[in-house]
PDB file of C-alpha atoms in Angstrom:
ATOM      1  CA  MET A 192     -37.950 111.659 146.116  1.00 57.00           C
ATOM      2  CA  GLU A 193     -40.492 110.548 143.536  1.00 55.00           C
ATOM      3  CA  LYS A 194     -41.561 106.945 143.972  1.00 57.00           C
ATOM      4  CA  ILE A 195     -41.494 104.747 140.895  1.00 55.00           C
ATOM      5  CA  LYS A 196     -44.121 102.108 140.221  1.00 56.00           C
ATOM      6  CA  LYS A 197     -43.290  99.174 142.457  1.00 60.00           C
ATOM      7  CA  ASN A 198     -42.660  95.988 140.562  1.00 63.00           C
ATOM      8  CA  LYS A 199     -40.774  92.849 141.387  1.00 63.00           C
ATOM      9  CA  LYS A 200     -37.427  92.763 139.654  1.00 67.00           C
ATOM     10  CA  ASP A 201     -34.325  90.733 140.240  1.00 72.00           C
ATOM     11  CA  PHE A 202     -31.273  92.928 140.525  1.00 74.00           C
ATOM     12  CA  LEU A 203     -28.938  91.169 138.142  1.00 76.00           C
ATOM     13  CA  THR A 204     -27.759  94.091 136.025  1.00 83.00           C
ATOM     14  CA  LEU A 205     -28.323  97.842 135.848  1.00 85.00           C
ATOM     15  CA  LYS A 206     -29.194  97.363 132.168  1.00 87.00           C
ATOM     16  CA  ASP A 207     -32.622  96.119 133.305  1.00 85.00           C
ATOM     17  CA  TYR A 208     -33.418  99.494 134.891  1.00 88.00           C
ATOM     18  CA  SER A 209     -34.367 102.855 133.404  1.00 89.00           C
ATOM     19  CA  LYS A 210     -32.435 106.016 134.230  1.00 92.00           C
ATOM     20  CA  GLU A 211     -35.318 107.130 136.470  1.00 91.00           C
ATOM     21  CA  GLU A 212     -35.323 103.837 138.377  1.00 89.00           C
ATOM     22  CA  ILE A 213     -31.566 104.019 138.956  1.00 90.00           C
ATOM     23  CA  ILE A 214     -31.864 107.601 140.237  1.00 93.00           C
ATOM     24  CA  TYR A 215     -34.709 106.530 142.534  1.00 91.00           C
ATOM     25  CA  LEU A 216     -32.641 103.631 143.901  1.00 90.00           C
ATOM     26  CA  LEU A 217     -29.675 105.928 144.575  1.00 93.00           C
ATOM     27  CA  GLU A 218     -31.920 108.446 146.349  1.00 95.00           C
ATOM     28  CA  LEU A 219     -33.504 105.650 148.363  1.00 92.00           C
ATOM     29  CA  THR A 220     -30.110 104.366 149.474  1.00 91.00           C
ATOM     30  CA  GLN A 221     -29.194 107.873 150.623  1.00 96.00           C
ATOM     31  CA  ASP A 222     -32.425 108.067 152.630  1.00 95.00           C
ATOM     32  CA  ILE A 223     -31.814 104.653 154.192  1.00 91.00           C
ATOM     33  CA  LYS A 224     -28.301 105.724 155.195  1.00 90.00           C
ATOM     34  CA  LYS A 225     -29.541 108.998 156.742  1.00 95.00           C
ATOM     35  CA  ASN A 226     -32.655 107.554 158.424  1.00 94.00           C
ATOM     36  CA  LYS A 227     -31.617 104.019 159.401  1.00 89.00           C
ATOM     37  CA  ASP A 228     -34.170 103.718 162.196  1.00 92.00           C
ATOM     38  CA  ASN A 229     -37.031 104.069 159.671  1.00 92.00           C
ATOM     39  CA  TYR A 230     -35.875 100.949 157.847  1.00 89.00           C
ATOM     40  CA  LEU A 231     -34.916  98.541 160.640  1.00 91.00           C
ATOM     41  CA  GLU A 232     -37.891  96.244 160.078  1.00 91.00           C
ATOM     42  CA  ILE A 233     -38.521  96.822 156.378  1.00 89.00           C
ATOM     43  CA  LEU A 234     -37.448  93.259 155.575  1.00 91.00           C
ATOM     44  CA  LYS A 235     -39.149  91.625 158.556  1.00 93.00           C
ATOM     45  CA  ASN A 236     -40.617  88.220 157.631  1.00 94.00           C
ATOM     46  CA  LYS A 237     -38.684  88.269 154.345  1.00 93.00           C
ATOM     47  CA  ASN A 238     -36.145  85.684 153.232  1.00 91.00           C
ATOM     48  CA  LEU A 239     -33.207  86.738 151.095  1.00 89.00           C
ATOM     49  CA  ALA A 240     -31.166  84.254 149.133  1.00 85.00           C
ATOM     50  CA  LEU A 241     -27.714  85.500 148.226  1.00 86.00           C
ATOM     51  CA  LEU A 242     -26.089  83.565 145.400  1.00 81.00           C
ATOM     52  CA  PHE A 243     -22.436  84.260 144.707  1.00 79.00           C
ATOM     53  CA  ASP A 244     -20.801  83.009 141.535  1.00 77.00           C
ATOM     54  CA  LYS A 245     -17.327  83.692 142.934  1.00 80.00           C
ATOM     55  CA  PRO A 246     -16.158  83.651 146.546  1.00 79.00           C
ATOM     56  CA  SER A 247     -16.365  87.096 148.116  1.00 83.00           C
ATOM     57  CA  THR A 248     -16.239  87.145 151.891  1.00 88.00           C
ATOM     58  CA  ARG A 249     -16.467  90.931 152.302  1.00 92.00           C
ATOM     59  CA  THR A 250     -19.398  91.290 149.887  1.00 90.00           C
ATOM     60  CA  ARG A 251     -21.280  88.328 151.353  1.00 89.00           C
ATOM     61  CA  VAL A 252     -20.804  89.449 154.940  1.00 92.00           C
ATOM     62  CA  SER A 253     -21.758  93.039 154.056  1.00 93.00           C
ATOM     63  CA  PHE A 254     -25.006  91.894 152.421  1.00 91.00           C
ATOM     64  CA  GLU A 255     -25.793  89.446 155.234  1.00 92.00           C
ATOM     65  CA  THR A 256     -25.155  92.066 157.909  1.00 93.00           C
ATOM     66  CA  ALA A 257     -27.262  94.732 156.188  1.00 90.00           C
ATOM     67  CA  ALA A 258     -30.134  92.301 155.643  1.00 91.00           C
ATOM     68  CA  LYS A 259     -30.054  91.113 159.254  1.00 91.00           C
ATOM     69  CA  ILE A 260     -29.999  94.702 160.532  1.00 90.00           C
ATOM     70  CA  MET A 261     -33.176  95.218 158.474  1.00 90.00           C
ATOM     71  CA  SER A 262     -34.728  92.096 160.101  1.00 93.00           C
ATOM     72  CA  ALA A 263     -34.450  89.689 157.152  1.00 93.00           C
ATOM     73  CA  ASP A 264     -33.572  86.011 157.234  1.00 93.00           C
ATOM     74  CA  VAL A 265     -30.623  85.298 154.953  1.00 92.00           C
ATOM     75  CA  SER A 266     -29.384  82.237 153.084  1.00 87.00           C
ATOM     76  CA  SER A 267     -26.033  82.500 151.349  1.00 84.00           C
ATOM     77  CA  ILE A 268     -25.392  80.086 148.508  1.00 81.00           C
ATOM     78  CA  ALA A 269     -22.091  79.578 146.731  1.00 79.00           C
ATOM     79  CA  ALA A 270     -22.430  78.673 143.066  1.00 75.00           C
ATOM     80  CA  SER A 271     -19.710  76.062 143.575  1.00 78.00           C
ATOM     81  CA  THR A 272     -21.898  74.160 146.056  1.00 76.00           C
ATOM     82  CA  SER A 273     -25.255  74.635 144.317  1.00 80.00           C
ATOM     83  CA  ALA A 274     -26.983  72.917 141.413  1.00 81.00           C
ATOM     84  CA  VAL A 275     -25.067  75.213 139.049  1.00 76.00           C
ATOM     85  CA  VAL A 276     -22.134  72.765 139.186  1.00 79.00           C
ATOM     86  CA  LYS A 277     -24.488  70.029 137.917  1.00 81.00           C
ATOM     87  CA  GLY A 278     -25.437  72.116 134.892  1.00 83.00           C
ATOM     88  CA  GLU A 279     -28.524  73.961 136.161  1.00 83.00           C
ATOM     89  CA  SER A 280     -28.607  77.484 134.781  1.00 80.00           C
ATOM     90  CA  LEU A 281     -27.805  80.365 137.083  1.00 70.00           C
ATOM     91  CA  LYS A 282     -31.232  81.826 136.253  1.00 74.00           C
ATOM     92  CA  ASP A 283     -32.998  78.622 137.348  1.00 78.00           C
ATOM     93  CA  THR A 284     -30.926  78.430 140.514  1.00 73.00           C
ATOM     94  CA  ILE A 285     -31.792  81.993 141.414  1.00 68.00           C
TER      95      ILE A 285
END
């Protein structure tokens, strides 16, 4: 699996990624699934904010569980209870 230059990107849409980056991400997810123990602390000391525009219990819980398994702290934010309802843009909220 060829590693692509690491850069910080928000994952908002696949349109922001090249074909090579998407392939790399899919290969990485396969490796994580096969070798879970190698990734248990990859997010240690990291904070993830999950912002959901629409209620989605299964998606939220799946993301929270995966992040916690990988040692991350997680904050889930519903758009309906964030500054988005006051007119702040979703981009600014994120």
